[in-house]
Amino acid sequence: MSRSGQRFNPVISGLAAIAALFFILPLTGLVIRAPWSSMTKTITSSGSLDALWLTLIASLATTALALIFGFPLAWLLARVQFRGKALVRGLTTLPMVLPPVVGGIALLLAYGRRGLVGEPLYSAVGFSLPFTTPGVIVAESFVAMPFFVITLESGLSSMNTRLEDAARSLGASRLTVFRRVTLPLIAPSLLAGTVLAWSRAVGEFGATITFAGNLPGVTQTAPLAIYISQSSGKIDEAIALSLVLVVVSLAVMIGTRNRSRSA
Amino acid sequence: MRNHRARMGVAVICLAIVAMLAAACGTSSSSTVRTTSASQKVSGAVVVFAAASLKDAFDQIGKQFEQANQGVSVKFNYAGSSSLATQIKQAAPADVFASADTTNMDTVTNDNLASGPKNFASNTLEIMVGAGNPKHIKSVSDLANSDVKVAVCASDVPCGKYTQEVFKKAGVTVHPVSEETSVSSVVTKVTLGEADAGVVYTTDVKAGGDKISGVTIPANQNVTAEYPIVALKDAPNKDGATAFINYVLGPAGQKVLQSFGFKPAGK
């Protein structure tokens, strides 16, 4: 029954090894083909730095928005009973399975200059989201926030609410219960959801290029810069930038995995 | 003992996978071996990698070519010419490459992946604006106005390179809101009204119908884009590639191209 007593199964281990190799080999390819001699020069070129900086800013803003708006949504889905909940859950998590380009087109039709909400907004204040950095954040939020919501929702649903009831009955205020009981219990899923949403935002491509366009320094995030480089034959630039994303994402993934396990 | 068994297990699985891969390779290579008959009869699929700006015209040519050659199907991969050139260099299984400029064609021929491209059409640039030209754009220099949102092609794709030439000839500095990856994305942004204007090919304005309007760029500021086409050396369907290219260069293909607004090749 104990974990260490699991029998070593050659079939399972073999298949698992193939699965692991399947993911490791492409990354190895990136490392081997990387233009190591010109690496620092390529990464610190102004174009690459702009793209990386924008990626960082936009993905952090997306994560913040996910926390501010996604947390209440996850709470609602996990704790409150209301009609049409299944539909709301389905619609708000749809972007997870939707091709991001479809998301980009839908965003244009809603928040674009001629869009459902975008048109009145534009005529009122003369601002429209496409081709702006806030547009990038909107595109990333559309794709990334559902990952946060669904992770947190499952954490909230699987939590034992009787602990909260017990704290309440012992006289703790709502806020205290939330801070001292709920939050520590959902911390692992909160962290996992945050990291998932952030990393999805970092990698977002389809919705961003469709909705926000591609302009260096304004809407060209690292994935867009990588796509432009590789499609114009500058494969070295593409690989160098890709490696930066790989290293950063890997560090964050491993770091938070260790934390959420010890939590 | 256990360790030994584990190794055996892994080895067996690896062997099984190698065998599967080998089998897959075997079938695919045998299916690509074609009987190259002496007659001009072509068959099978012809895979054409074509510049995004050729889409409407080539879709039509493809249909006619299939009708003229029973048993042939033409499959198109449309994208920015630079993307296509990269894909071809990474050994994408293409038979024909039709580029929107000579630069991207050169990168393919310089890598010895094809030789002897022929120009089959030419195109010029035009300013695409919303229907009725709401921003009253009259010239290239109007694109420099700060209240005009201009979408252009990225300078790495042919239409973007030509656009920069036009801006240079007109002596204007334009700050676009977006550098799109292909001319079709520029068309989309103008058609949806997100951008006020876009620099596209004359053929795109013609294809846009009444959703958009065009503003002509005078000849002294304009450029002529030559479209070269070539059969690739590693083409899986060499006969098909040659037949398709001959069709494009022939009277039927030229007629279709001109009906979509393309001009005859310069030379």
Coordinates of C-alpha atoms in Angstrom, one line a residue:
Chain A
M1 CA 0.0 0.0 0.0
S2 CA 2.8 2.4 0.8
R3 CA 4.3 4.3 -2.1
S4 CA 7.8 3.1 -1.8
G5 CA 6.5 -0.5 -1.9
Q6 CA 5.1 0.0 -5.4
R7 CA 6.3 -2.9 -7.6
F8 CA 8.5 -1.8 -10.4
N9 CA 6.6 -2.5 -13.6
P10 CA 8.8 -2.6 -16.7
V11 CA 5.9 -1.9 -19.1
I12 CA 4.8 1.1 -17.3
S13 CA 8.3 2.4 -16.8
G14 CA 9.1 1.8 -20.5
L15 CA 6.1 3.7 -21.7
A16 CA 6.7 6.4 -19.2
A17 CA 10.3 6.7 -20.4
I18 CA 9.1 7.1 -24.0
A19 CA 6.6 9.8 -22.9
A20 CA 9.4 11.7 -21.0
L21 CA 11.8 11.4 -24.0
F22 CA 9.1 12.7 -26.3
F23 CA 9.1 15.9 -24.4
I24 CA 12.8 16.1 -23.6
L25 CA 14.1 15.6 -27.2
P26 CA 12.6 18.7 -28.8
L27 CA 14.0 20.8 -25.9
T28 CA 17.4 19.1 -26.4
G29 CA 17.1 20.0 -30.1
L30 CA 16.7 23.7 -29.1
V31 CA 19.7 23.6 -26.8
I32 CA 21.9 21.9 -29.4
R33 CA 20.9 24.2 -32.2
A34 CA 21.1 27.3 -30.1
P35 CA 23.5 30.0 -31.4
W36 CA 25.6 29.9 -28.2
S37 CA 28.4 32.2 -29.5
S38 CA 26.0 35.0 -30.4
M39 CA 23.4 34.2 -27.7
T40 CA 23.9 37.2 -25.5
K41 CA 24.1 39.5 -28.4
T42 CA 20.9 38.2 -29.9
I43 CA 18.9 38.3 -26.6
T44 CA 20.1 41.7 -25.6
S45 CA 19.3 43.2 -29.0
S46 CA 16.7 45.9 -28.5
G47 CA 14.0 44.0 -30.5
S48 CA 14.4 40.9 -28.3
L49 CA 14.5 42.8 -25.1
D50 CA 11.4 44.8 -26.0
A51 CA 9.6 41.6 -26.8
L52 CA 10.7 39.9 -23.5
W53 CA 9.8 42.9 -21.4
L54 CA 6.4 43.2 -23.0
T55 CA 5.8 39.5 -22.4
L56 CA 6.7 39.9 -18.7
I57 CA 4.5 43.0 -18.2
A58 CA 1.5 41.7 -20.1
S59 CA 1.6 38.2 -18.5
L60 CA 1.9 39.7 -15.0
A61 CA -1.0 42.1 -15.6
T62 CA -3.0 39.1 -16.9
T63 CA -2.2 37.2 -13.8
A64 CA -3.3 40.1 -11.6
L65 CA -6.6 40.4 -13.6
A66 CA -7.1 36.6 -13.2
L67 CA -6.7 37.0 -9.4
I68 CA -9.0 40.1 -9.2
F69 CA -11.8 38.8 -11.4
G70 CA -11.1 35.1 -11.6
F71 CA -11.2 34.5 -7.9
P72 CA -14.8 35.7 -7.4
L73 CA -15.8 33.8 -10.5
A74 CA -14.3 30.6 -9.2
W75 CA -15.9 31.2 -5.8
L76 CA -19.3 31.7 -7.4
L77 CA -18.9 28.5 -9.4
A78 CA -17.7 26.4 -6.4
R79 CA -19.9 27.8 -3.6
V80 CA -23.1 29.4 -4.8
Q81 CA -26.0 27.5 -6.3
F82 CA -27.8 29.3 -9.1
R83 CA -29.7 28.5 -12.3
G84 CA -27.6 28.1 -15.4
K85 CA -24.4 27.5 -13.5
A86 CA -23.3 24.7 -15.8
L87 CA -23.7 27.0 -18.7
V88 CA -21.8 29.8 -17.1
R89 CA -19.0 27.4 -16.2
G90 CA -19.0 26.0 -19.8
L91 CA -18.9 29.5 -21.4
T92 CA -16.2 30.9 -19.1
T93 CA -13.9 28.0 -19.5
L94 CA -14.5 27.5 -23.2
P95 CA -11.4 29.5 -24.2
M96 CA -9.3 26.6 -22.8
V97 CA -10.4 24.3 -25.7
L98 CA -11.1 27.0 -28.3
P99 CA -8.4 27.6 -30.9
P100 CA -6.8 30.9 -29.7
V101 CA -7.3 32.4 -33.2
V102 CA -11.0 31.9 -32.8
G103 CA -10.7 33.7 -29.5
G104 CA -8.9 36.6 -31.3
I105 CA -11.6 37.0 -33.9
A106 CA -14.3 36.8 -31.2
L107 CA -12.5 39.5 -29.2
L108 CA -12.3 41.7 -32.3
L109 CA -16.1 41.4 -32.8
A110 CA -16.7 42.3 -29.2
Y111 CA -14.0 44.7 -28.2
G112 CA -12.7 45.9 -31.6
R113 CA -13.4 49.3 -32.9
R114 CA -16.5 48.1 -34.7
G115 CA -17.3 45.6 -32.0
L116 CA -20.3 45.1 -29.8
V117 CA -18.8 46.9 -26.8
G118 CA -15.8 48.4 -28.7
E119 CA -17.9 50.7 -30.9
P120 CA -19.7 52.6 -28.2
L121 CA -16.5 52.7 -26.2
Y122 CA -14.6 54.2 -29.2
S123 CA -17.3 56.8 -29.9
A124 CA -17.4 57.8 -26.2
V125 CA -13.7 58.1 -25.4
G126 CA -11.9 57.6 -28.7
F127 CA -10.0 54.5 -27.5
S128 CA -10.0 51.1 -29.0
L129 CA -8.1 48.0 -27.7
P130 CA -6.7 46.5 -30.9
F131 CA -3.0 47.4 -31.6
T132 CA -2.4 48.5 -28.0
T133 CA -0.7 46.9 -25.0
P134 CA -3.9 46.7 -23.0
G135 CA -5.3 44.8 -26.1
V136 CA -2.5 42.2 -25.5
I137 CA -3.5 41.9 -21.9
V138 CA -7.2 41.4 -22.9
A139 CA -6.2 38.7 -25.4
E140 CA -4.0 36.9 -22.9
S141 CA -6.7 37.2 -20.2
F142 CA -9.3 35.7 -22.4
V143 CA -7.1 32.6 -23.0
A144 CA -5.3 32.3 -19.6
M145 CA -7.9 33.3 -17.0
P146 CA -10.0 30.1 -17.5
F147 CA -7.0 28.0 -16.4
F148 CA -6.9 29.9 -13.1
V149 CA -10.7 29.8 -12.6
I150 CA -11.0 26.0 -13.2
T151 CA -8.0 25.2 -11.0
L152 CA -9.2 27.3 -8.1
E153 CA -12.8 26.1 -8.5
S154 CA -11.7 22.5 -8.1
G155 CA -9.6 23.5 -5.0
L156 CA -12.6 25.3 -3.5
S157 CA -15.0 22.4 -4.2
S158 CA -12.8 19.7 -2.9
M159 CA -12.1 21.6 0.3
N160 CA -13.8 20.5 3.5
T161 CA -16.3 23.3 4.3
R162 CA -17.0 21.9 7.7
L163 CA -13.7 23.4 8.9
E164 CA -15.0 26.8 8.0
D165 CA -18.3 26.0 9.8
A166 CA -16.4 25.0 12.8
A167 CA -14.3 28.2 12.8
R168 CA -17.5 30.2 12.4
S169 CA -19.2 28.4 15.3
L170 CA -16.2 29.2 17.5
G171 CA -16.8 32.9 16.9
A172 CA -14.4 33.7 14.1
S173 CA -15.5 36.5 11.7
R174 CA -16.1 35.8 8.0
L175 CA -12.8 37.6 7.2
T176 CA -10.9 35.6 9.8
V177 CA -12.3 32.3 8.6
F178 CA -11.3 33.2 5.0
R179 CA -7.8 34.3 6.0
R180 CA -7.0 31.6 8.6
V181 CA -9.0 28.6 7.3
T182 CA -10.0 28.9 3.7
L183 CA -6.9 30.6 2.2
P184 CA -4.4 28.1 3.7
L185 CA -6.5 25.2 2.6
I186 CA -6.8 26.4 -1.0
A187 CA -3.3 27.7 -1.2
P188 CA -1.9 24.9 -3.4
S189 CA -4.6 25.3 -6.0
L190 CA -4.4 29.0 -5.8
L191 CA -0.7 28.8 -6.5
A192 CA -1.1 26.2 -9.2
G193 CA -3.9 28.2 -10.9
T194 CA -1.8 31.4 -10.8
V195 CA 1.2 29.7 -12.3
L196 CA -0.9 28.0 -14.9
A197 CA -2.6 31.2 -16.0
W198 CA 0.7 33.1 -16.0
S199 CA 2.5 30.5 -18.1
R200 CA -0.4 30.3 -20.5
A201 CA -0.3 34.1 -20.8
V202 CA 3.5 34.0 -21.5
G203 CA 3.0 31.6 -24.3
E204 CA -0.1 33.2 -25.8
F205 CA 0.1 33.7 -29.6
G206 CA -3.0 33.2 -31.7
A207 CA -5.4 35.5 -29.9
T208 CA -2.8 38.1 -29.4
I209 CA -1.7 38.4 -33.0
T210 CA -5.3 38.3 -34.2
F211 CA -6.7 40.8 -31.8
A212 CA -3.7 43.1 -30.9
G213 CA -1.7 42.8 -34.1
N214 CA 2.0 42.7 -34.3
L215 CA 4.0 45.9 -33.5
P216 CA 7.5 45.7 -32.0
G217 CA 7.5 47.4 -28.6
V218 CA 3.7 47.7 -28.3
T219 CA 2.0 44.4 -29.1
Q220 CA 4.8 42.1 -30.2
T221 CA 5.3 39.7 -27.3
A222 CA 8.1 37.1 -27.4
P223 CA 6.0 34.3 -29.0
L224 CA 5.1 36.8 -31.8
A225 CA 8.7 37.8 -32.2
I226 CA 9.7 34.1 -32.4
Y227 CA 7.1 33.4 -35.1
I228 CA 8.2 36.4 -37.2
S229 CA 11.9 35.4 -36.8
Q230 CA 11.4 31.8 -37.8
S231 CA 9.1 32.6 -40.7
S232 CA 11.6 35.1 -42.1
G233 CA 14.5 32.7 -42.0
K234 CA 16.1 34.2 -38.9
I235 CA 16.0 30.8 -37.1
D236 CA 18.9 31.7 -34.7
E237 CA 17.0 34.6 -33.3
A238 CA 13.9 32.4 -32.9
I239 CA 15.9 29.7 -31.1
A240 CA 17.6 32.2 -28.8
L241 CA 14.3 33.8 -27.7
S242 CA 12.6 30.4 -27.4
L243 CA 15.4 29.2 -25.0
V244 CA 14.8 32.2 -22.8
L245 CA 11.1 31.4 -22.5
V246 CA 11.9 27.7 -21.9
V247 CA 14.4 28.4 -19.1
V248 CA 12.2 30.9 -17.3
S249 CA 9.1 28.8 -17.6
L250 CA 10.9 25.7 -16.5
A251 CA 12.3 27.4 -13.4
V252 CA 8.9 28.7 -12.4
M253 CA 7.3 25.3 -13.0
I254 CA 9.8 23.4 -10.9
G255 CA 10.0 26.1 -8.2
T256 CA 6.2 26.3 -7.7
R257 CA 5.8 22.5 -7.9
N258 CA 8.1 22.1 -4.9
R259 CA 6.3 24.8 -3.0
S260 CA 2.8 23.6 -3.6
R261 CA 3.9 20.1 -2.5
S262 CA 5.3 21.3 0.8
A263 CA 2.3 23.6 1.4
Chain B
M1 CA 17.0 -9.7 -11.5
R2 CA 14.3 -7.1 -11.3
N3 CA 16.6 -4.6 -12.9
H4 CA 17.3 -7.1 -15.7
R5 CA 13.7 -7.6 -16.4
A6 CA 13.1 -3.8 -16.4
R7 CA 15.8 -3.4 -19.1
M8 CA 14.3 -6.2 -21.1
G9 CA 10.9 -4.5 -20.9
V10 CA 12.3 -1.2 -22.1
A11 CA 14.2 -2.9 -24.9
V12 CA 11.1 -4.7 -26.1
I13 CA 9.1 -1.5 -26.2
C14 CA 11.8 0.4 -28.0
L15 CA 12.0 -2.4 -30.5
A16 CA 8.3 -2.4 -31.0
I17 CA 8.4 1.4 -31.7
V18 CA 11.3 1.2 -34.0
A19 CA 9.4 -1.6 -35.9
M20 CA 6.3 0.6 -36.1
L21 CA 8.3 3.6 -37.4
A22 CA 10.1 1.5 -39.9
A23 CA 6.8 0.1 -41.1
A24 CA 5.3 3.6 -41.4
C25 CA 8.4 4.8 -43.4
G26 CA 8.1 1.7 -45.6
T27 CA 4.6 2.4 -46.7
S28 CA 5.0 6.1 -47.2
S29 CA 8.1 5.7 -49.3
S30 CA 6.6 3.0 -51.5
S31 CA 3.5 5.2 -52.1
T32 CA 5.6 8.1 -53.3
V33 CA 7.4 6.0 -55.9
R34 CA 5.5 6.8 -59.0
T35 CA 5.4 5.3 -62.4
T36 CA 6.8 8.1 -64.5
S37 CA 5.1 7.4 -67.8
A38 CA 6.5 8.7 -71.0
S39 CA 3.3 10.5 -71.8
Q40 CA 2.3 13.8 -70.3
K41 CA -0.4 12.2 -68.3
V42 CA -0.2 13.4 -64.7
S43 CA -1.9 12.0 -61.7
G44 CA -1.9 12.2 -57.9
A45 CA -1.7 15.2 -55.7
V46 CA 0.2 18.3 -56.6
V47 CA 1.2 20.3 -53.6
V48 CA 1.6 24.0 -54.3
F49 CA 3.1 26.5 -51.8
A50 CA 1.8 29.9 -52.9
A51 CA 2.0 33.4 -51.6
A52 CA -1.0 34.5 -49.7
S53 CA -1.8 37.2 -52.3
L54 CA -2.3 34.5 -54.9
K55 CA -5.1 32.7 -53.1
D56 CA -8.2 33.6 -55.0
A57 CA -6.5 33.4 -58.4
F58 CA -4.8 30.1 -57.6
D59 CA -7.9 28.5 -56.1
Q60 CA -9.6 29.2 -59.5
I61 CA -6.6 27.9 -61.5
G62 CA -6.4 24.8 -59.3
K63 CA -10.0 24.0 -60.1
Q64 CA -9.6 24.4 -63.8
F65 CA -6.3 22.4 -63.8
E66 CA -8.1 19.6 -62.0
Q67 CA -10.9 19.6 -64.6
A68 CA -8.4 19.6 -67.4
N69 CA -6.4 16.7 -65.9
Q70 CA -8.7 14.0 -64.6
G71 CA -7.3 12.2 -61.5
V72 CA -5.2 15.1 -60.4
S73 CA -5.9 17.0 -57.2
V74 CA -4.1 20.3 -56.3
K75 CA -3.4 21.1 -52.7
F76 CA -2.5 24.6 -51.7
N77 CA -0.6 25.9 -48.8
Y78 CA -1.0 29.7 -48.7
A79 CA 1.1 31.9 -46.4
G80 CA 3.6 34.7 -46.5
S81 CA 6.3 33.9 -49.0
S82 CA 9.0 34.0 -46.3
S83 CA 7.1 31.5 -44.2
L84 CA 6.8 29.2 -47.2
A85 CA 10.5 29.5 -48.1
T86 CA 11.4 28.5 -44.5
Q87 CA 9.0 25.6 -44.6
I88 CA 10.5 24.4 -47.9
K89 CA 14.1 24.7 -46.5
Q90 CA 12.9 22.5 -43.6
A91 CA 12.0 19.9 -46.2
A92 CA 8.2 20.4 -46.4
P93 CA 6.9 18.0 -49.1
A94 CA 6.0 20.6 -51.7
D95 CA 6.0 20.3 -55.5
V96 CA 5.7 23.9 -56.6
F97 CA 6.7 27.2 -55.0
A98 CA 5.1 30.4 -56.1
S99 CA 6.5 33.5 -54.4
A100 CA 5.4 37.1 -54.3
D101 CA 9.0 38.3 -54.7
T102 CA 12.3 37.2 -56.1
T103 CA 14.1 37.5 -52.8
N104 CA 12.3 34.6 -51.2
M105 CA 12.6 32.6 -54.4
D106 CA 16.3 33.3 -54.4
T107 CA 16.7 31.9 -50.9
V108 CA 15.2 28.6 -52.1
T109 CA 17.2 28.4 -55.3
N110 CA 20.4 29.5 -53.5
D111 CA 20.0 26.5 -51.2
N112 CA 19.9 24.4 -54.4
L113 CA 16.3 23.3 -53.7
A114 CA 15.1 24.4 -57.1
S115 CA 16.4 26.1 -60.2
G116 CA 15.2 28.1 -63.1
P117 CA 12.2 30.0 -61.7
K118 CA 9.9 31.7 -64.2
N119 CA 8.0 35.0 -63.6
F120 CA 4.3 34.4 -64.3
A121 CA 2.6 37.5 -63.1
S122 CA 3.2 40.9 -61.6
N123 CA 1.3 43.1 -59.2
T124 CA 1.4 46.7 -57.8
L125 CA 0.5 48.2 -54.5
E126 CA -2.6 50.1 -53.6
I127 CA -3.9 51.7 -50.4
M128 CA -6.9 49.9 -49.0
V129 CA -9.4 51.9 -47.0
G130 CA -12.8 51.4 -45.5
A131 CA -15.8 51.6 -47.9
G132 CA -16.3 55.1 -49.1
N133 CA -12.9 56.2 -47.7
P134 CA -14.2 57.7 -44.4
K135 CA -10.8 59.2 -43.5
H136 CA -10.5 60.9 -46.9
I137 CA -7.1 59.4 -47.7
K138 CA -5.9 60.7 -51.0
S139 CA -2.2 59.9 -51.2
V140 CA 0.6 57.9 -49.5
S141 CA 1.6 60.9 -47.5
D142 CA -1.8 61.0 -45.9
L143 CA -0.9 57.7 -44.2
A144 CA 1.6 59.6 -42.1
N145 CA -1.2 61.5 -40.3
S146 CA -1.3 60.5 -36.7
D147 CA -5.1 60.0 -36.6
V148 CA -4.9 57.4 -39.4
K149 CA -4.4 53.8 -38.2
V150 CA -2.3 52.1 -40.8
A151 CA -1.7 48.3 -41.0
V152 CA 1.2 47.1 -43.1
C153 CA 2.9 43.8 -43.8
A154 CA 6.0 43.1 -41.6
S155 CA 9.1 44.1 -43.6
D156 CA 10.2 40.4 -43.7
V157 CA 7.3 39.4 -46.0
P158 CA 7.3 40.7 -49.6
C159 CA 4.4 43.1 -49.3
G160 CA 6.1 44.7 -46.3
K161 CA 9.3 45.1 -48.2
Y162 CA 7.5 46.7 -51.2
T163 CA 5.5 48.9 -48.8
Q164 CA 8.8 50.3 -47.3
E165 CA 9.9 51.0 -50.9
V166 CA 6.8 52.9 -51.6
F167 CA 7.1 55.0 -48.4
K168 CA 10.7 55.7 -49.3
K169 CA 9.8 56.8 -52.8
A170 CA 7.0 59.0 -51.5
G171 CA 9.4 60.4 -48.8
V172 CA 7.1 59.8 -45.9
T173 CA 7.6 58.2 -42.5
V174 CA 4.6 56.1 -41.5
H175 CA 4.0 54.8 -38.0
P176 CA 1.8 51.7 -38.5
V177 CA -0.3 50.3 -35.7
S178 CA 0.6 46.8 -36.8
E179 CA 3.0 44.8 -38.9
E180 CA 1.0 41.8 -40.0
T181 CA 2.5 38.5 -41.0
S182 CA 0.8 38.4 -44.4
V183 CA -1.1 40.6 -46.7
S184 CA -4.3 38.8 -46.0
S185 CA -4.1 39.8 -42.3
V186 CA -3.8 43.4 -43.4
V187 CA -6.9 43.0 -45.6
T188 CA -8.7 41.5 -42.5
K189 CA -7.8 44.4 -40.3
V190 CA -9.0 47.0 -42.8
T191 CA -12.2 45.0 -43.7
L192 CA -13.1 44.7 -40.0
G193 CA -12.5 48.5 -39.6
E194 CA -9.8 48.0 -37.0
A195 CA -7.3 49.8 -39.2
D196 CA -8.2 52.9 -41.3
A197 CA -5.9 52.0 -44.1
G198 CA -3.6 49.3 -45.2
V199 CA -1.0 49.0 -47.9
V200 CA -1.9 45.9 -50.0
Y201 CA -1.7 44.6 -53.5
T202 CA -3.9 46.0 -56.2
T203 CA -5.4 42.5 -56.6
D204 CA -6.5 42.5 -52.9
V205 CA -8.5 45.8 -53.4
K206 CA -10.1 44.2 -56.4
A207 CA -11.0 41.1 -54.5
G208 CA -12.3 43.1 -51.5
G209 CA -15.5 44.1 -53.3
D210 CA -17.7 46.8 -51.8
K211 CA -16.6 46.3 -48.2
I212 CA -13.6 48.4 -48.9
S213 CA -12.3 51.1 -51.3
G214 CA -8.9 51.6 -52.9
V215 CA -6.7 54.6 -53.3
T216 CA -4.3 54.4 -56.2
I217 CA -0.6 54.9 -55.6
P218 CA 0.9 56.8 -58.6
A219 CA 3.4 55.0 -60.7
N220 CA 6.4 57.1 -59.7
Q221 CA 5.9 56.0 -56.1
N222 CA 4.7 52.5 -56.8
V223 CA 6.7 49.2 -57.2
T224 CA 6.2 46.3 -59.5
A225 CA 6.1 42.9 -57.7
E226 CA 7.2 40.1 -59.9
Y227 CA 5.8 36.6 -59.0
P228 CA 8.2 33.7 -59.8
I229 CA 7.2 30.1 -59.8
V230 CA 9.4 27.0 -59.7
A231 CA 9.2 23.2 -59.4
L232 CA 11.1 21.9 -56.4
K233 CA 14.0 19.5 -56.9
D234 CA 12.6 17.1 -54.3
A235 CA 9.1 17.4 -55.5
P236 CA 7.2 14.1 -54.8
N237 CA 5.2 14.7 -57.9
K238 CA 7.6 16.1 -60.5
D239 CA 5.3 15.6 -63.5
G240 CA 2.4 17.2 -61.7
A241 CA 4.6 20.1 -60.8
T242 CA 5.7 20.7 -64.4
A243 CA 2.2 20.4 -65.7
F244 CA 0.8 22.8 -63.1
I245 CA 3.5 25.4 -63.8
N246 CA 2.9 25.1 -67.6
Y247 CA -0.8 25.7 -66.9
V248 CA -0.1 28.8 -64.9
L249 CA 2.2 30.2 -67.6
G250 CA -0.2 29.1 -70.4
P251 CA -3.1 31.1 -71.8
A252 CA -5.7 29.6 -69.5
G253 CA -3.8 30.4 -66.3
Q254 CA -2.8 33.9 -67.5
K255 CA -6.5 34.6 -68.2
V256 CA -7.5 33.7 -64.7
L257 CA -4.7 35.7 -63.2
Q258 CA -5.6 38.8 -65.2
S259 CA -9.3 38.4 -64.3
F260 CA -8.2 38.8 -60.6
G261 CA -6.2 42.0 -61.4
F262 CA -2.7 40.6 -61.9
K263 CA -0.6 42.0 -64.7
P264 CA 1.5 39.9 -67.1
A265 CA 5.0 39.2 -66.0
G266 CA 7.5 41.9 -66.7
K267 CA 10.0 39.6 -68.3

